[in-house]
Short mmCIF file of C-alpha atoms and ligand atoms in Angstrom, two decimals:
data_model
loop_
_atom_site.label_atom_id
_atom_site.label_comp_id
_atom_site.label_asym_id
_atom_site.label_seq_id
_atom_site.Cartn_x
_atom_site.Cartn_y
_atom_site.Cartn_z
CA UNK A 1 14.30 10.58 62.73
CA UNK A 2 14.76 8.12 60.26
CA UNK A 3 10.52 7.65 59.98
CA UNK A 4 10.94 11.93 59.70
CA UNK A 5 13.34 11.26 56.45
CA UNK A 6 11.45 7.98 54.84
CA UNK A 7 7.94 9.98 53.55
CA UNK A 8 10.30 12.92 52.11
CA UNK A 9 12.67 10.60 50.43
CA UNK A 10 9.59 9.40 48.87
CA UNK A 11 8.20 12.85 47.92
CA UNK A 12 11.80 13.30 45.97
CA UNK A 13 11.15 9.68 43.99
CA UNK A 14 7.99 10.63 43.17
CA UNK A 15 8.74 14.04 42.01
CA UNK A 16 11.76 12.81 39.45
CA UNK A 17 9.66 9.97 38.54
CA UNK A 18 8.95 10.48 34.30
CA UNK A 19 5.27 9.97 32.98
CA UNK A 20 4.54 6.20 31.72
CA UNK A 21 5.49 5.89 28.54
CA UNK A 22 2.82 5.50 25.86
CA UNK A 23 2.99 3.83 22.68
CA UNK A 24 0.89 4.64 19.39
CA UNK A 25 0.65 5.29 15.62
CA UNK A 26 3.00 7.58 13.45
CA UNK A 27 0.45 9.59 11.67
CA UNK A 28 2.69 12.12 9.88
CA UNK A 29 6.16 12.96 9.58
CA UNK A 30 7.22 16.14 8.97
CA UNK A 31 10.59 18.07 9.15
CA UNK A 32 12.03 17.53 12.92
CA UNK A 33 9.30 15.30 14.10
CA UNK A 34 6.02 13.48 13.72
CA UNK A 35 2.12 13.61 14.39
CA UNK A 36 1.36 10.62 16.67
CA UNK A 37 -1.87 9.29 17.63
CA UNK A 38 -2.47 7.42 20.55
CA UNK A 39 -5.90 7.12 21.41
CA UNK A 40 -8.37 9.73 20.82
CA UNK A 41 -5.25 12.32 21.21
CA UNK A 42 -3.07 13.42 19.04
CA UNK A 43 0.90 14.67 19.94
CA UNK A 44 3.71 15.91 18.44
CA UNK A 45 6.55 13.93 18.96
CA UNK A 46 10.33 15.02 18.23
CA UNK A 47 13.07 12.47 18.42
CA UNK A 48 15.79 12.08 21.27
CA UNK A 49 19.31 10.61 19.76
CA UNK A 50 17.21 8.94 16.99
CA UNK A 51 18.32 11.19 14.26
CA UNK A 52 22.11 10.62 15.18
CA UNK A 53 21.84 6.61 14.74
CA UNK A 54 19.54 7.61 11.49
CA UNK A 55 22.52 8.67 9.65
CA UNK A 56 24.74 5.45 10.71
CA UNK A 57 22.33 3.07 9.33
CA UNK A 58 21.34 2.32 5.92
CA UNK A 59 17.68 3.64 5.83
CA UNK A 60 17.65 7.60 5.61
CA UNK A 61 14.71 7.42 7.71
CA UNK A 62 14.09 5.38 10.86
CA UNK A 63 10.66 7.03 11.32
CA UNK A 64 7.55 6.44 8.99
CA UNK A 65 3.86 6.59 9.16
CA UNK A 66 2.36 3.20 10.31
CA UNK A 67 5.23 2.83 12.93
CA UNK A 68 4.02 2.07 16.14
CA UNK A 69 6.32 4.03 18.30
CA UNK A 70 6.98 4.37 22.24
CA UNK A 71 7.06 7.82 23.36
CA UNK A 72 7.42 9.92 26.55
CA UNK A 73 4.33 13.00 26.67
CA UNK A 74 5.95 15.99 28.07
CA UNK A 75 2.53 18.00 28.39
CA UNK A 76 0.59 20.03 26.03
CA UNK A 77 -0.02 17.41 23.64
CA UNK A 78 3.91 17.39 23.06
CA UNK A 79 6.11 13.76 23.57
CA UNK A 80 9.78 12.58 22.86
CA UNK A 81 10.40 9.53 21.22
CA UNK A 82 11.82 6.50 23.06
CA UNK A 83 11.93 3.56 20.46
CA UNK A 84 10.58 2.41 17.51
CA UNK A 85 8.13 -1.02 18.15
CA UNK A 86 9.72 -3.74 15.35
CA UNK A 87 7.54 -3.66 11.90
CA UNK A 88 5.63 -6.03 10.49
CA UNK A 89 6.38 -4.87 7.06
CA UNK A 90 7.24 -1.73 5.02
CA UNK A 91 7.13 -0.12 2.38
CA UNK A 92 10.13 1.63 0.37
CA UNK A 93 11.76 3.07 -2.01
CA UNK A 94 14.96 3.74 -2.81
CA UNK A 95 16.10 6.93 -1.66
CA UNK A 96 16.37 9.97 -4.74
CA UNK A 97 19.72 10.98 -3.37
CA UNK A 98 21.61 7.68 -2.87
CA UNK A 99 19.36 4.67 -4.72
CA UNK A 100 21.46 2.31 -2.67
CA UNK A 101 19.82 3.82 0.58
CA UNK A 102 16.60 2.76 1.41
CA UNK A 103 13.63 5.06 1.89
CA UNK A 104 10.70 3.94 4.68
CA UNK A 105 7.95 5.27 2.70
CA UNK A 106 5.49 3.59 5.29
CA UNK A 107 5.09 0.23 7.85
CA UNK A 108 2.71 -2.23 9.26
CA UNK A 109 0.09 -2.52 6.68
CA UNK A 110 -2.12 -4.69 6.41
CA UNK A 111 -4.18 -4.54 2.69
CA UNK A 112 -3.61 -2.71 -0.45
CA UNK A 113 -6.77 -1.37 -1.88
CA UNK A 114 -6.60 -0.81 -5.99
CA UNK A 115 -8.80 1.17 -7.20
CA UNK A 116 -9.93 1.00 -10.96
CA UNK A 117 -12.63 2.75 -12.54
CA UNK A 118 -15.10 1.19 -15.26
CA UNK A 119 -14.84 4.25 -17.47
CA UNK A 120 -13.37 8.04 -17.46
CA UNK A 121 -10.75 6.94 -16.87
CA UNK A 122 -11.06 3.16 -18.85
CA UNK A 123 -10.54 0.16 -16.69
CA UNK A 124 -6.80 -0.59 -17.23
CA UNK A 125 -6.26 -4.15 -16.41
CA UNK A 126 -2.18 -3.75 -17.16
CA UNK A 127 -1.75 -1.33 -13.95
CA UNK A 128 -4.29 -3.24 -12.11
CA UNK A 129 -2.23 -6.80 -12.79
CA UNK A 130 0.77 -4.51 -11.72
CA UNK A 131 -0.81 -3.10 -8.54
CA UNK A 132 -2.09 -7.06 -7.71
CA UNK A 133 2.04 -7.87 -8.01
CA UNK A 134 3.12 -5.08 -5.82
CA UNK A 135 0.54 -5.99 -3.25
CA UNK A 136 1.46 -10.24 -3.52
CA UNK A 137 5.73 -8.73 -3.16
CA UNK A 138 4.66 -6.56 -0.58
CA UNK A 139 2.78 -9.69 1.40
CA UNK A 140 -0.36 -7.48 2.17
CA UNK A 141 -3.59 -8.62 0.90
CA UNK A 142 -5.43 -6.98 -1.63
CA UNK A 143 -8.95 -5.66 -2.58
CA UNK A 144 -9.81 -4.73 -6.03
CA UNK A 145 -11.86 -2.04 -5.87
CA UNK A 146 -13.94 -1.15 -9.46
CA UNK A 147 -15.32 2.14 -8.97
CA UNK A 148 -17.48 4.23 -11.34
CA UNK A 149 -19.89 1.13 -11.40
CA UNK A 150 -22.76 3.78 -12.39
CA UNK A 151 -20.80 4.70 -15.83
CA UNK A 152 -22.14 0.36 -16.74
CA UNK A 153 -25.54 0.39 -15.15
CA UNK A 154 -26.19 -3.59 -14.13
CA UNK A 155 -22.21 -4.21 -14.54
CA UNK A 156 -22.90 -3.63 -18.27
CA UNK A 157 -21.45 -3.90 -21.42
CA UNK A 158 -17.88 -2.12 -21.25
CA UNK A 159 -16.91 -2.29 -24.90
CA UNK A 160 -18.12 -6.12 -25.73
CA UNK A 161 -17.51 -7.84 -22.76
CA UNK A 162 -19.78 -7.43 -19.63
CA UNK A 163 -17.80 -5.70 -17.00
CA UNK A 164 -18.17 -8.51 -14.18
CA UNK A 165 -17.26 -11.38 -16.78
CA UNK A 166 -14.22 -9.87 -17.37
CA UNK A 167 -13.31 -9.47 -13.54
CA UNK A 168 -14.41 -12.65 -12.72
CA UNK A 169 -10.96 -14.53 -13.61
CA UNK A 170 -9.88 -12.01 -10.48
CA UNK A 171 -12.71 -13.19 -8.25
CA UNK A 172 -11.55 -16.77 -9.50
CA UNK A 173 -8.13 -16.25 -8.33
CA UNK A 174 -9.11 -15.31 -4.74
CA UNK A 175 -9.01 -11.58 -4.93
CA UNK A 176 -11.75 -9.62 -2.66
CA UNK A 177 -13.66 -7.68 -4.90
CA UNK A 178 -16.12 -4.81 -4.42
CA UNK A 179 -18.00 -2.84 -6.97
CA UNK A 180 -18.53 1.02 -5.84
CA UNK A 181 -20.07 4.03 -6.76
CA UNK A 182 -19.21 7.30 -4.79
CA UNK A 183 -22.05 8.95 -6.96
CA UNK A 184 -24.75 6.60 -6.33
CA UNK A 185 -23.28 5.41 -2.80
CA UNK A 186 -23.75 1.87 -4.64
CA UNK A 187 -20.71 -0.55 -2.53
CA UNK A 188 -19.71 2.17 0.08
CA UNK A 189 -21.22 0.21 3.26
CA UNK A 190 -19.01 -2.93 2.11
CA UNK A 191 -15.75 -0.59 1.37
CA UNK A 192 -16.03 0.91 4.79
CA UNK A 193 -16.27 -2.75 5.90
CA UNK A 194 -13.09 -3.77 4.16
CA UNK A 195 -11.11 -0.41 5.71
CA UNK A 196 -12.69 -1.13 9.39
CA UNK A 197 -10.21 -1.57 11.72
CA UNK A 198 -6.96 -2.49 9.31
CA UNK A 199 -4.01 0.02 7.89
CA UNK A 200 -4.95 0.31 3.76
CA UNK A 201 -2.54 1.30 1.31
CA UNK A 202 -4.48 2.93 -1.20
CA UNK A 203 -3.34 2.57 -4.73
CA UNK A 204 -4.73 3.40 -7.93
CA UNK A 205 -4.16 5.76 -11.37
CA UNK A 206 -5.19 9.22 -10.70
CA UNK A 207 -8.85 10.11 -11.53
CA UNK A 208 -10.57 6.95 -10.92
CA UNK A 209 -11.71 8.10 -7.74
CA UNK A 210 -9.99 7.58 -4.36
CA UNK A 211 -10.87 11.02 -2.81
CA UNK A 212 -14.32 10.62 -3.78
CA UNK A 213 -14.58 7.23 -1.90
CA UNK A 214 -12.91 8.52 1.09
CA UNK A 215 -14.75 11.62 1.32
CA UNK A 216 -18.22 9.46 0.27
CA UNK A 217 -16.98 7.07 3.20
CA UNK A 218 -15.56 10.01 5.63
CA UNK A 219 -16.68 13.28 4.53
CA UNK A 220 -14.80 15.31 7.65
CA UNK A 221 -11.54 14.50 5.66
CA UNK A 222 -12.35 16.81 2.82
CA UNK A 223 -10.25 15.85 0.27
CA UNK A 224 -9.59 17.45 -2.96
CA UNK A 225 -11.74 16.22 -5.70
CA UNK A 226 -10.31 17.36 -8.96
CA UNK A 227 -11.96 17.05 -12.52
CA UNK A 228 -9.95 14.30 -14.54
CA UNK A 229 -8.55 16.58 -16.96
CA UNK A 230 -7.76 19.46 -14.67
CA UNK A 231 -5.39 16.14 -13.01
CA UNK A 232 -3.90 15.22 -16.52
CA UNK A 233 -3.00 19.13 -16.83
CA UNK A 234 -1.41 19.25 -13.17
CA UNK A 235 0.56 15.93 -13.28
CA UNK A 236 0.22 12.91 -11.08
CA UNK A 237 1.71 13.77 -8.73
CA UNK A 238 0.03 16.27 -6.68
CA UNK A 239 0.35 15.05 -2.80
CA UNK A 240 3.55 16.24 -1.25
CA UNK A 241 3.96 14.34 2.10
CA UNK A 242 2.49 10.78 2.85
CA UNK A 243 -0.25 10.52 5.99
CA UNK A 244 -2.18 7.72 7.31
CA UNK A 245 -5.73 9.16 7.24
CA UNK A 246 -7.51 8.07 10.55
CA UNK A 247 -11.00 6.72 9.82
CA UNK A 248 -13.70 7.71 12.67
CA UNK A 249 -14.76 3.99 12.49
CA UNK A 250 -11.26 2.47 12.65
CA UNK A 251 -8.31 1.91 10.71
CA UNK A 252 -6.34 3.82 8.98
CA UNK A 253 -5.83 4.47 4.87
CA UNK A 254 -2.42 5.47 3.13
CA UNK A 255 -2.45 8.55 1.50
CA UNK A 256 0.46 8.49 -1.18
CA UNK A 257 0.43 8.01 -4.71
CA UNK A 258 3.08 5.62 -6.88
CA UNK A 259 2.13 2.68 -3.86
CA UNK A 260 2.46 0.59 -6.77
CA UNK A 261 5.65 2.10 -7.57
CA UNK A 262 7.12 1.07 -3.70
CA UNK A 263 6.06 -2.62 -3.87
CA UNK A 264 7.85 -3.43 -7.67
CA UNK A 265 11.38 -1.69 -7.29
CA UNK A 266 13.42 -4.59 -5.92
CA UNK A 267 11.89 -7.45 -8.21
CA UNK A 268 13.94 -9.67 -9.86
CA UNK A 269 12.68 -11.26 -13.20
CA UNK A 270 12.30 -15.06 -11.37
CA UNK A 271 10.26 -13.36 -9.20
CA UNK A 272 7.59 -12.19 -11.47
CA UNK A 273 5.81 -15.67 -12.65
CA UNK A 274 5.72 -16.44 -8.67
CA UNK A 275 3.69 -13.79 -8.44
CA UNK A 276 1.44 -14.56 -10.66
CA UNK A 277 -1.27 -16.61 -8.19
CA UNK A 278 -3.15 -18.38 -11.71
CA UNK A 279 0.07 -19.12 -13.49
CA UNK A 280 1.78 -20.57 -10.38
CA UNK A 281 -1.14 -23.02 -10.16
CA UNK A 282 -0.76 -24.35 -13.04
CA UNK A 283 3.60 -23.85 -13.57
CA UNK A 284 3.99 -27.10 -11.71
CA UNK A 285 3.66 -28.90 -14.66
CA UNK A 286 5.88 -26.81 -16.43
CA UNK A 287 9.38 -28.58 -17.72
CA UNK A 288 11.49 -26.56 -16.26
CA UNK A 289 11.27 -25.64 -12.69
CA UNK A 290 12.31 -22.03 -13.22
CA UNK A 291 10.14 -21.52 -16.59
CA UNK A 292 9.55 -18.04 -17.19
CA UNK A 293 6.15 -19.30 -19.84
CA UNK A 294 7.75 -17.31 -22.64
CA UNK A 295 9.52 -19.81 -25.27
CA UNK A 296 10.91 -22.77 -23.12
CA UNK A 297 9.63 -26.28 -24.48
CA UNK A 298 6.88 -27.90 -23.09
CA UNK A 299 5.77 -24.89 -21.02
CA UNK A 300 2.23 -25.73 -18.93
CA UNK A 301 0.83 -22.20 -18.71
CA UNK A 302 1.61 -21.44 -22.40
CA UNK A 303 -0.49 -24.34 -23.01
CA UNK A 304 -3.38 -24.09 -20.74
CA UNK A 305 -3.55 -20.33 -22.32
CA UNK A 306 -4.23 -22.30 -25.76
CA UNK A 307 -6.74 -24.67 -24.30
CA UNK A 308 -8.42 -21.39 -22.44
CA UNK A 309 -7.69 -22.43 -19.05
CA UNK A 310 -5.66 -19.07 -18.22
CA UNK A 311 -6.55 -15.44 -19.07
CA UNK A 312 -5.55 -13.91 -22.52
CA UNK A 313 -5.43 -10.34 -21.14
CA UNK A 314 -3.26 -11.73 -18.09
CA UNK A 315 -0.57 -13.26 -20.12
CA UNK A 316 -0.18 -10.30 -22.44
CA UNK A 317 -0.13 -7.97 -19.22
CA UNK A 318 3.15 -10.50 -17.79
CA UNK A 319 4.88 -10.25 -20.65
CA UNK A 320 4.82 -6.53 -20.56
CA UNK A 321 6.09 -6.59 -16.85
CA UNK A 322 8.43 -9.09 -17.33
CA UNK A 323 9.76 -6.90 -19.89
CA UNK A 324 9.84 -4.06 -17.78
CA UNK A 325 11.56 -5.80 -15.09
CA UNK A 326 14.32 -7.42 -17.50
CA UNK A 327 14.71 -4.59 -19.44
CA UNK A 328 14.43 -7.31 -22.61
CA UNK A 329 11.76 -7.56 -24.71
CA UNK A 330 9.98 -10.87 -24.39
CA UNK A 331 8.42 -11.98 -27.48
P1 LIG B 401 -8.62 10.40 -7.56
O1 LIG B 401 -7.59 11.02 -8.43
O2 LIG B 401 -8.53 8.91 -7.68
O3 LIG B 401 -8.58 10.87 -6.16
O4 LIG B 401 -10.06 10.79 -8.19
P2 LIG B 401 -11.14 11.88 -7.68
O5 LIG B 401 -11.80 11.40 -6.46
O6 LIG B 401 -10.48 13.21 -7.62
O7 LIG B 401 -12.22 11.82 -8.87
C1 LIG B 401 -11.92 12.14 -10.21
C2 LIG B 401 -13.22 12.44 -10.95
O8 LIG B 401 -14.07 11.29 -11.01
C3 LIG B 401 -14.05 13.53 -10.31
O9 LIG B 401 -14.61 14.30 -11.34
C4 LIG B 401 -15.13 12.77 -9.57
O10 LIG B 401 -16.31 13.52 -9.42
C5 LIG B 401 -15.35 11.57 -10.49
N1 LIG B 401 -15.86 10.38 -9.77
C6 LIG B 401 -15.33 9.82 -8.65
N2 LIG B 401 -16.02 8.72 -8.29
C7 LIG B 401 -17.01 8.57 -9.22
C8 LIG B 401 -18.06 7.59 -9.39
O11 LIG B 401 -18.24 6.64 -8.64
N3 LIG B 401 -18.87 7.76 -10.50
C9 LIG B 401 -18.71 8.80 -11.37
N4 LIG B 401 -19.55 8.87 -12.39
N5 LIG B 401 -17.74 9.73 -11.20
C10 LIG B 401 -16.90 9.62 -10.16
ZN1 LIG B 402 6.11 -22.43 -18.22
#
């Protein structure tokens, strides 16, 4: 009897017994659920008694794209959420309906790439100095990016000063750079090199061409390439809800504008100079310990900016953000 009763006791455990669990990457999220990849497939996961605990804790959203999440698959490319893994980082904003509420705009990054473009629209060095801050408060690494490189054939002249003259105090500092062309094709192989494998925040201002690099770089995500002034006519603004574009050759790229916006909105004013990698080498020497270079006596960085040792353009471009971030006008 009791040998009868053991195999169908076992038939019974193995029928109750739930699928493995599987864990992989948020992709999208989307009203009552998310698109989550997990190897080659994709699912559509909805959450079990996550949303109730969502609206106990401080974050609005406990879900974003870059989580790494463990979910049950319930067939037909479907799953239910179990957990989400711990994040290395994240990136926020505060939320539009309560700014003390934090909003998970995305997690586990690992670069920021910032775009800028020679010309149409002209290389901006204040939003890329701003972009290079969000990325150093955010802790992810970045890569400059200068697109357009065809507009200044050999890296030309760009107004008086050669183009890669004027980057070089970047290259100086540490900062990866890479000099593309998603009309010629000129820097593509090396940009795909810098994407392979890692999670990339994308950043830059609209119309220097991050659609065109992706779709140079991936062209079976066909995104929409719009004239620069058709953009300046439709607003920035344009993308409505944030995705982590899969790249065939690994890795994954943000797909959200105002990136730059997420990294600067907690920063307090003693945080700026810190950020600053070319003034904090040289601050040391500074009087005072928490100098903010800007009329204290016997300030180090004002004076190696007199001798030349710092960047003109990069002090004026601090100032500005300082102000921003004080609300005060610095000199
Ligand atoms: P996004 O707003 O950053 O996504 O910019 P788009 O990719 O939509 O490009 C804006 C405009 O710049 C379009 O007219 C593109 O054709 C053009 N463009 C993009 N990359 C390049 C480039 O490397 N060289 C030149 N000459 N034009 C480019
Ligand atoms: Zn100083």
């Amino acid at each position: 009897m009791k040998d009868d009763k053991l195999p169908q006791e076992r038939t019974r455990g193995e029928a109750q017994e739930k699928p493995a669990p599987l864990v992989g990457t948020v992709i999208e999220v989307l009203a009552g659920g998310c698109r989550v990849q997990h190897a080659e497939e994709l699912f559509w996961c909805v959450p079990r008694g996550i949303l109730k605990r969502e609206r106990k804790s401080r974050q609005r959203n406990l879900v974003a794209v870059g989580d790494r999440v463990r979910f049950l698959p319930a067939g037909r490319g479907q799953g239910v959420f179990e957990a989400v893994l711990p994040r290395r980082n994240k990136l926020t904003r505060p939320d539009p309906f309560n700014p003390k509420l934090e909003h998970v705009i995305a997690s586990n990054l690992d670069q920021m790439i910032i775009i800028v473009s020679v010309q149409e629209p002209p290389l901006d060095r204040e939003i890329l100095d701003r972009c290079l801050l969000a990325a150093e408060n955010l802790n992810l690494a970045p890569v400059i990016c200068v697109n357009k490189v065809d507009l200044a054939p050999e890296g030309g002249p760009r107004g008086r000063t050669p183009l890669r003259d004027e980057m070089r105090v970047y290259a100086e500092m540490g900062y990866r750079m890479l000099f593309t062309s998603a009309v010629t094709g000129a820097g593509l192989e090396t940009l795909k090199e810098a994407l392979k494998g890692k999670t990339s925040a994308m950043t830059g201002y609209s119309g220097v061409g991050k659609s065109s690099l992706l779709n140079a770089i991936e062209p079976g995500l066909g995104l929409k390439v719009r004239e620069v002034s058709e953009k300046t006519a439709l607003g920035k603004h344009t993308t409505a809800s944030v995705r982590l574009l899969a790249l065939s050759f690994g890795g994954y790229v943000l797909d959200t504008p105002g990136v730059r916006e997420f990294g600067l909105w907690r920063l307090r004013p003693w945080e700026v100079p810190k950020l600053f990698r070319d003034f904090e080498d040289v601050a040391v020497d500074c009087r005072y310990p928490k100098c903010f270079h800007v009329d204290e006596p016997d300030c180090a960085v004002r004076r190696a900016l007199e001798e030349g040792r710092l960047d003109r353009v990069r002090y004026k471009n601090y100032l500005r953000i300082l102000e921003s971030v004080t609300g005060k006008r610095q000199r």
